[in-house]
Coordinates of C-alpha atoms in Angstrom, one line a residue:
Chain A
X1 CA 115.3 148.2 89.9
X2 CA 116.4 151.8 89.1
X3 CA 114.8 153.1 85.9
X4 CA 117.5 153.9 83.6
X5 CA 117.0 156.0 80.5
X6 CA 115.7 153.6 78.0
X7 CA 118.1 153.6 75.0
X8 CA 115.7 152.4 72.2
X9 CA 118.8 150.9 70.4
X10 CA 119.6 148.7 73.3
X11 CA 116.1 147.7 74.1
X12 CA 115.4 146.9 70.3
X13 CA 118.5 144.7 69.9
X14 CA 117.8 143.1 73.4
X15 CA 114.2 142.3 72.1
X16 CA 115.5 140.8 68.7
X17 CA 118.4 138.8 70.3
X18 CA 116.6 137.4 73.3
X19 CA 114.6 134.9 71.6
X20 CA 117.3 133.5 69.6
X21 CA 119.2 132.9 72.8
X22 CA 116.2 131.4 74.2
X23 CA 115.9 129.0 71.1
X24 CA 119.7 128.2 71.3
X25 CA 119.3 127.3 75.0
X26 CA 116.5 124.9 74.3
X27 CA 118.7 123.5 71.2
X28 CA 121.3 122.8 73.6
X29 CA 119.3 121.2 76.2
X30 CA 117.6 118.8 73.8
X31 CA 120.5 118.3 71.5
X32 CA 122.7 117.4 74.3
X33 CA 122.8 113.8 73.3
X34 CA 124.6 114.5 70.0
X35 CA 126.7 117.7 70.5
X36 CA 128.4 119.6 73.2
X37 CA 125.5 120.7 75.7
X38 CA 123.2 119.5 78.3
X39 CA 121.0 120.8 81.1
X40 CA 123.4 123.1 82.7
X41 CA 124.4 125.0 79.7
X42 CA 121.2 125.1 78.3
X43 CA 119.6 126.3 81.5
X44 CA 122.4 128.9 81.9
X45 CA 121.6 130.4 78.2
X46 CA 117.6 130.5 78.9
X47 CA 118.5 132.6 82.1
X48 CA 120.7 134.7 80.2
X49 CA 118.0 135.5 77.5
X50 CA 115.5 136.4 80.5
X51 CA 118.2 138.7 82.4
X52 CA 118.8 140.3 78.9
X53 CA 115.3 141.4 78.7
X54 CA 115.3 142.6 82.3
X55 CA 118.6 144.6 82.0
X56 CA 117.6 146.3 78.6
X57 CA 114.0 147.2 79.4
X58 CA 112.3 148.7 82.4
X59 CA 111.8 146.0 85.3
X60 CA 108.1 146.0 84.5
X61 CA 108.6 144.5 81.2
X62 CA 110.7 141.8 82.5
X63 CA 108.4 140.9 85.2
X64 CA 105.7 140.5 82.7
X65 CA 108.0 137.9 80.7
X66 CA 109.0 135.9 83.8
X67 CA 107.5 136.9 87.2
X68 CA 110.0 137.0 90.1
X69 CA 107.7 134.9 92.1
X70 CA 108.0 132.0 89.7
X71 CA 111.6 131.5 90.4
X72 CA 111.6 129.2 93.6
X73 CA 108.4 127.2 92.4
X74 CA 110.0 126.3 89.0
X75 CA 113.4 125.6 90.4
X76 CA 111.7 123.1 93.0
X77 CA 109.8 121.6 90.0
X78 CA 113.2 120.9 88.2
X79 CA 114.7 119.3 91.1
X80 CA 111.4 117.4 91.5
X81 CA 111.5 116.1 87.9
X82 CA 115.1 114.8 88.7
X83 CA 113.9 113.1 91.9
X84 CA 110.8 111.8 90.3
X85 CA 112.8 110.1 87.5
X86 CA 115.0 108.4 90.1
X87 CA 111.8 107.3 92.1
X88 CA 110.0 106.3 88.9
X89 CA 112.8 103.8 88.2
X90 CA 112.4 102.7 91.8
X91 CA 108.7 102.3 91.3
X92 CA 109.2 99.8 88.3
X93 CA 111.3 97.6 90.4
X94 CA 114.9 99.0 89.5
X95 CA 117.3 100.9 91.7
X96 CA 117.3 104.6 92.4
X97 CA 118.2 106.6 89.1
X98 CA 118.7 103.4 87.1
X99 CA 117.0 104.3 84.0
X100 CA 117.2 100.8 82.3
X101 CA 113.8 100.0 84.2
X102 CA 111.9 103.0 83.0
X103 CA 109.2 101.6 80.4
X104 CA 110.0 104.2 77.7
X105 CA 111.3 102.1 75.1
X106 CA 112.4 98.7 74.0
X107 CA 116.2 98.7 74.2
X108 CA 117.8 99.3 77.4
X109 CA 120.4 101.9 75.9
X110 CA 117.4 103.6 74.5
X111 CA 115.6 103.8 77.8
X112 CA 118.9 105.3 79.4
X113 CA 118.7 107.8 76.6
X114 CA 115.2 108.9 77.5
X115 CA 116.1 108.9 81.1
X116 CA 119.0 111.3 80.7
X117 CA 116.9 113.5 78.4
X118 CA 114.3 113.9 81.4
X119 CA 116.8 114.5 83.9
X120 CA 118.4 117.0 81.5
X121 CA 115.2 118.9 81.3
X122 CA 114.8 118.9 85.1
X123 CA 118.3 120.4 85.4
X124 CA 117.9 123.0 82.8
X125 CA 114.6 124.3 84.2
X126 CA 116.0 124.4 87.8
X127 CA 119.2 126.2 86.7
X128 CA 117.2 128.8 84.6
X129 CA 114.7 129.6 87.3
X130 CA 117.3 129.6 90.2
X131 CA 119.7 132.0 88.4
X132 CA 116.9 134.3 87.2
X133 CA 115.5 134.3 90.9
X134 CA 119.2 135.0 92.4
X135 CA 119.4 137.8 90.0
X136 CA 115.8 139.2 91.2
X137 CA 116.8 138.9 94.8
X138 CA 120.0 140.7 94.4
X139 CA 118.1 143.8 92.6
X140 CA 115.1 143.3 94.9
X141 CA 115.9 146.3 97.3
X142 CA 117.0 149.0 94.9
X143 CA 113.6 150.7 94.4
X144 CA 113.1 151.0 98.1
X145 CA 116.1 152.9 99.1
Chain B
X1 CA 164.4 120.1 79.5
X2 CA 162.3 121.8 76.9
X3 CA 159.9 119.0 76.6
X4 CA 159.2 119.3 80.5
X5 CA 158.7 123.0 80.0
X6 CA 156.1 122.3 77.3
X7 CA 154.3 119.7 79.4
X8 CA 154.1 121.8 82.6
X9 CA 154.0 125.4 81.6
X10 CA 150.0 125.4 81.4
X11 CA 150.1 124.2 85.2
X12 CA 152.4 127.0 86.2
X13 CA 149.8 129.6 84.6
X14 CA 147.2 128.1 86.4
X15 CA 149.2 128.2 89.7
X16 CA 149.8 132.0 89.0
X17 CA 146.2 132.6 88.7
X18 CA 145.5 130.6 92.0
X19 CA 147.9 132.8 93.9
X20 CA 146.4 135.9 92.3
X21 CA 143.0 134.6 93.7
X22 CA 144.5 134.0 97.1
X23 CA 146.2 137.7 97.0
X24 CA 142.7 139.1 96.5
X25 CA 141.5 137.1 99.4
X26 CA 144.2 138.0 101.9
X27 CA 145.5 141.2 101.2
X28 CA 142.7 143.3 99.9
X29 CA 140.6 144.9 102.5
X30 CA 137.3 145.3 100.5
X31 CA 134.8 142.5 100.9
X32 CA 133.7 142.5 97.3
X33 CA 137.2 142.4 96.2
X34 CA 137.6 139.2 98.5
X35 CA 134.8 137.6 96.8
X36 CA 136.1 138.4 93.2
X37 CA 139.4 136.7 94.5
X38 CA 137.4 133.7 95.4
X39 CA 135.9 133.4 91.9
X40 CA 139.5 133.7 90.4
X41 CA 140.8 131.0 92.8
X42 CA 137.7 128.8 91.8
X43 CA 138.4 129.5 88.3
X44 CA 142.0 128.6 88.6
X45 CA 141.1 125.2 90.2
X46 CA 138.6 124.7 87.3
X47 CA 141.2 125.3 84.6
X48 CA 143.6 123.0 86.2
X49 CA 141.2 120.1 85.9
X50 CA 140.5 121.1 82.2
X51 CA 144.2 121.3 81.5
X52 CA 144.9 117.9 83.1
X53 CA 142.3 116.3 81.0
X54 CA 144.2 116.8 77.6
X55 CA 145.5 114.0 75.5
X56 CA 147.6 115.0 72.4
X57 CA 146.1 114.5 69.0
X58 CA 142.7 113.7 70.4
X59 CA 139.5 115.2 70.1
X60 CA 136.4 116.4 72.1
X61 CA 134.6 113.6 73.8
X62 CA 131.7 113.1 71.5
X63 CA 131.8 109.9 69.5
X64 CA 132.5 110.5 65.8
X65 CA 131.7 107.1 64.6
X66 CA 130.4 104.4 66.6
X67 CA 130.7 101.5 64.0
X68 CA 134.5 101.1 64.2
X69 CA 136.1 99.9 67.4
X70 CA 136.3 102.9 69.7
X71 CA 139.9 104.0 70.4
X72 CA 140.4 105.4 74.0
X73 CA 143.4 107.6 72.9
X74 CA 141.4 109.5 70.1
X75 CA 139.0 111.3 72.7
X76 CA 140.2 113.4 75.6
X77 CA 139.3 112.6 79.2
X78 CA 135.6 113.4 79.7
X79 CA 135.4 112.9 83.5
X80 CA 137.1 116.1 84.6
X81 CA 134.8 118.1 82.0
X82 CA 131.8 116.5 83.7
X83 CA 133.0 117.4 87.1
X84 CA 133.8 121.1 86.2
X85 CA 130.7 121.3 84.3
X86 CA 128.7 121.0 87.6
X87 CA 131.2 123.2 89.4
X88 CA 130.8 126.0 87.3
X89 CA 127.2 126.5 87.7
X90 CA 127.4 125.7 91.6
X91 CA 130.1 128.5 91.5
X92 CA 127.9 131.0 90.1
X93 CA 124.9 130.0 92.6
X94 CA 127.4 130.1 95.6
X95 CA 128.6 133.5 94.6
X96 CA 125.3 134.8 94.4
X97 CA 124.8 133.6 98.1
X98 CA 128.1 135.4 98.9
X99 CA 126.8 138.7 97.3
X100 CA 123.5 138.5 99.1
X101 CA 125.4 138.3 102.4
X102 CA 127.4 141.2 101.5
X103 CA 124.2 143.2 100.5
X104 CA 122.9 142.4 104.1
X105 CA 126.4 143.5 105.6
X106 CA 126.3 146.5 103.9
X107 CA 122.6 147.4 104.9
X108 CA 123.4 146.9 108.6
X109 CA 126.9 148.5 109.0
X110 CA 127.0 151.0 105.8
X111 CA 130.4 149.7 104.9
X112 CA 132.3 146.8 103.1
X113 CA 135.9 147.8 104.3
X114 CA 137.0 145.1 106.7
X115 CA 139.0 147.2 109.3
X116 CA 136.2 149.5 109.3
X117 CA 133.5 147.0 109.7
X118 CA 135.4 145.2 112.6
X119 CA 135.5 148.6 114.2
X120 CA 132.0 149.2 113.8
X121 CA 131.0 145.7 115.0
X122 CA 133.2 146.2 118.3
X123 CA 131.5 149.6 118.7
X124 CA 128.1 148.0 118.3
X125 CA 129.1 145.3 121.1
X126 CA 130.4 148.0 123.5
X127 CA 126.9 149.8 123.4
Chain C
X1 CA 154.4 149.7 111.5
X2 CA 152.5 146.8 112.6
X3 CA 150.5 147.0 109.3
X4 CA 153.7 147.2 107.3
X5 CA 155.1 144.0 109.2
X6 CA 151.7 142.3 108.7
X7 CA 151.7 143.1 104.8
X8 CA 155.4 141.5 104.3
X9 CA 154.2 138.4 106.3
X10 CA 151.3 138.2 103.9
X11 CA 153.3 138.6 101.0
X12 CA 155.8 136.1 101.9
X13 CA 153.1 133.7 102.7
X14 CA 151.8 134.0 99.2
X15 CA 155.4 133.5 97.6
X16 CA 155.9 130.6 99.7
X17 CA 152.5 129.4 98.8
X18 CA 153.4 129.6 95.1
X19 CA 156.8 128.1 95.5
X20 CA 155.3 125.0 97.0
X21 CA 152.8 124.7 94.3
X22 CA 155.2 125.0 91.6
X23 CA 157.5 122.2 93.5
X24 CA 154.4 120.1 93.7
X25 CA 153.4 120.5 90.0
X26 CA 157.1 119.1 89.2
X27 CA 155.6 115.8 90.2
X28 CA 152.6 115.8 88.0
X29 CA 153.0 114.0 84.6
X30 CA 153.1 116.2 81.7
X31 CA 149.8 117.3 79.9
X32 CA 148.6 115.0 77.2
X33 CA 150.8 112.1 78.4
X34 CA 148.9 108.9 77.5
X35 CA 150.9 106.8 80.1
X36 CA 149.9 109.1 83.1
X37 CA 147.7 107.4 85.9
X38 CA 144.4 109.2 84.5
X39 CA 144.9 108.0 81.0
X40 CA 145.9 104.5 81.4
X41 CA 143.6 101.3 80.7
X42 CA 144.0 100.1 84.3
X43 CA 144.0 102.1 87.4
X44 CA 147.0 101.6 90.2
X45 CA 144.7 99.2 91.9
X46 CA 144.4 96.9 88.7
X47 CA 140.8 97.9 88.3
X48 CA 139.8 99.1 84.9
X49 CA 140.2 103.0 84.7
X50 CA 137.1 105.2 84.9
X51 CA 137.6 107.4 82.2
X52 CA 138.8 105.0 79.8
X53 CA 135.8 102.6 80.7
X54 CA 133.6 105.6 80.1
X55 CA 134.9 106.2 76.6
X56 CA 134.6 102.6 75.5
X57 CA 131.1 102.0 77.0
X58 CA 129.3 105.3 77.0
X59 CA 127.7 104.7 73.5
X60 CA 126.8 101.1 73.9
X61 CA 125.2 101.8 77.2
X62 CA 123.3 104.9 76.9
X63 CA 122.8 105.5 73.1
X64 CA 124.3 109.0 73.4
X65 CA 127.5 109.8 71.5
X66 CA 128.1 112.7 73.8
X67 CA 130.2 111.2 76.7
X68 CA 130.0 114.0 79.0
X69 CA 126.3 113.9 79.1
X70 CA 126.2 110.2 79.6
X71 CA 128.6 110.4 82.5
X72 CA 126.7 113.5 83.9
X73 CA 123.4 112.3 83.9
X74 CA 123.6 108.3 84.0
X75 CA 127.0 107.1 85.5
X76 CA 127.1 109.9 87.9
X77 CA 123.6 110.6 88.2
X78 CA 123.7 110.8 92.1
X79 CA 126.7 113.5 91.9
X80 CA 124.5 115.8 89.7
X81 CA 121.5 115.1 91.9
X82 CA 123.5 116.5 94.7
X83 CA 124.8 119.4 92.7
X84 CA 121.4 120.4 91.8
X85 CA 120.2 120.4 95.2
X86 CA 123.0 122.6 96.1
X87 CA 121.9 125.2 93.4
X88 CA 118.2 124.9 94.8
X89 CA 119.6 125.5 98.3
X90 CA 121.6 128.6 97.1
X91 CA 118.4 130.0 95.4
X92 CA 116.3 129.6 98.4
X93 CA 119.1 131.1 100.7
X94 CA 119.2 134.2 98.5
X95 CA 115.6 134.4 98.6
X96 CA 115.0 134.1 102.4
X97 CA 117.8 136.4 103.2
X98 CA 116.9 139.1 101.2
X99 CA 113.1 139.0 101.2
X100 CA 112.8 138.5 104.9
X101 CA 115.1 141.7 105.3
X102 CA 112.7 143.9 102.9
X103 CA 109.8 143.1 104.9
X104 CA 111.7 144.2 108.2
X105 CA 112.9 147.5 106.5
X106 CA 109.4 148.2 105.5
X107 CA 108.1 147.7 108.9
X108 CA 110.8 149.8 110.3
X109 CA 110.2 152.5 107.9
X110 CA 106.4 152.5 108.7
X111 CA 107.4 152.7 112.5
X112 CA 109.6 155.7 111.8
X113 CA 106.7 157.6 109.7
X114 CA 104.5 156.8 112.6
X115 CA 106.9 158.1 115.2
X116 CA 107.6 161.2 113.2
X117 CA 103.8 161.8 113.1

């Protein structure tokens, strides 16, 4: 990334705001059962907080927070969590992605609730990592030209 | 007549947005502007689905009170919201792919203008 | 001259498209109508309507008041699985397209430097 002149006000405000955006993203993921929210929205918020740091500071600081090479492995891990939840239901004798067979709680509806939470975590992780990695890839070449 | 207008005007705004997106894709010669037109087209379709999920005097599809009997007319249709939620994020990812392709095109041909690009491609074929 | 004619054809195509779309929209049921097919209790094939079914049974089935989350991750879990795979594929495509190209340009730059020497 091109080294822009680092405006101290912009970097300070970005440093202050970014953790709150990240916290709000986590809230949106984990509170998705009870209020508007879920994995896709929360993952996008997490990606926004990481990209904000990359835009406001030098690219080196952004790499310290979330290295670019982590993007694809974390995204694959998110998708694997999703597939793993489905396969776990298969393992305990049900159908693929039928959370009623996951031995996480007594009641069927609570089991489905836990299954939804697991899936949302996977979706949020994948969306965050993939969006950040697309951003990194698009800006990759700038310092070589 | 006025009732018909009030029930349909939101659709017409969405259709105008759709044609603006198509205008960007057909008329403009810059490839980046074509991608922007594609995004506008996509947003228009998403807005169409969201607009069609409305019910008058209904609220968001989050259950307010689960002890009473659930009135289906009290909550707007949750199905289009779900489908469009995934469509938005997939749209962002696919526009990322299209921008990556544009970057590659620019690196090879040093232009993003469509006519210029076709000319340079045919020159390269001739060589 | 030829460009001018092409432009006229393009604009008229757009206008015809808009007219067709507006003509089609006249047949839609008005927004918010409780009697339109998507909002009825029963679908045209006399099966229970999906959206109404979700509203009535989402909390009972999944213990989550947010129906959108319940549909997204439970009723239509396969759909979301496919979408997430699409996102991962898009990310990997970006990675492959841009990273491989970078190594190539590095090599070509090295070759150029060697050639200059």
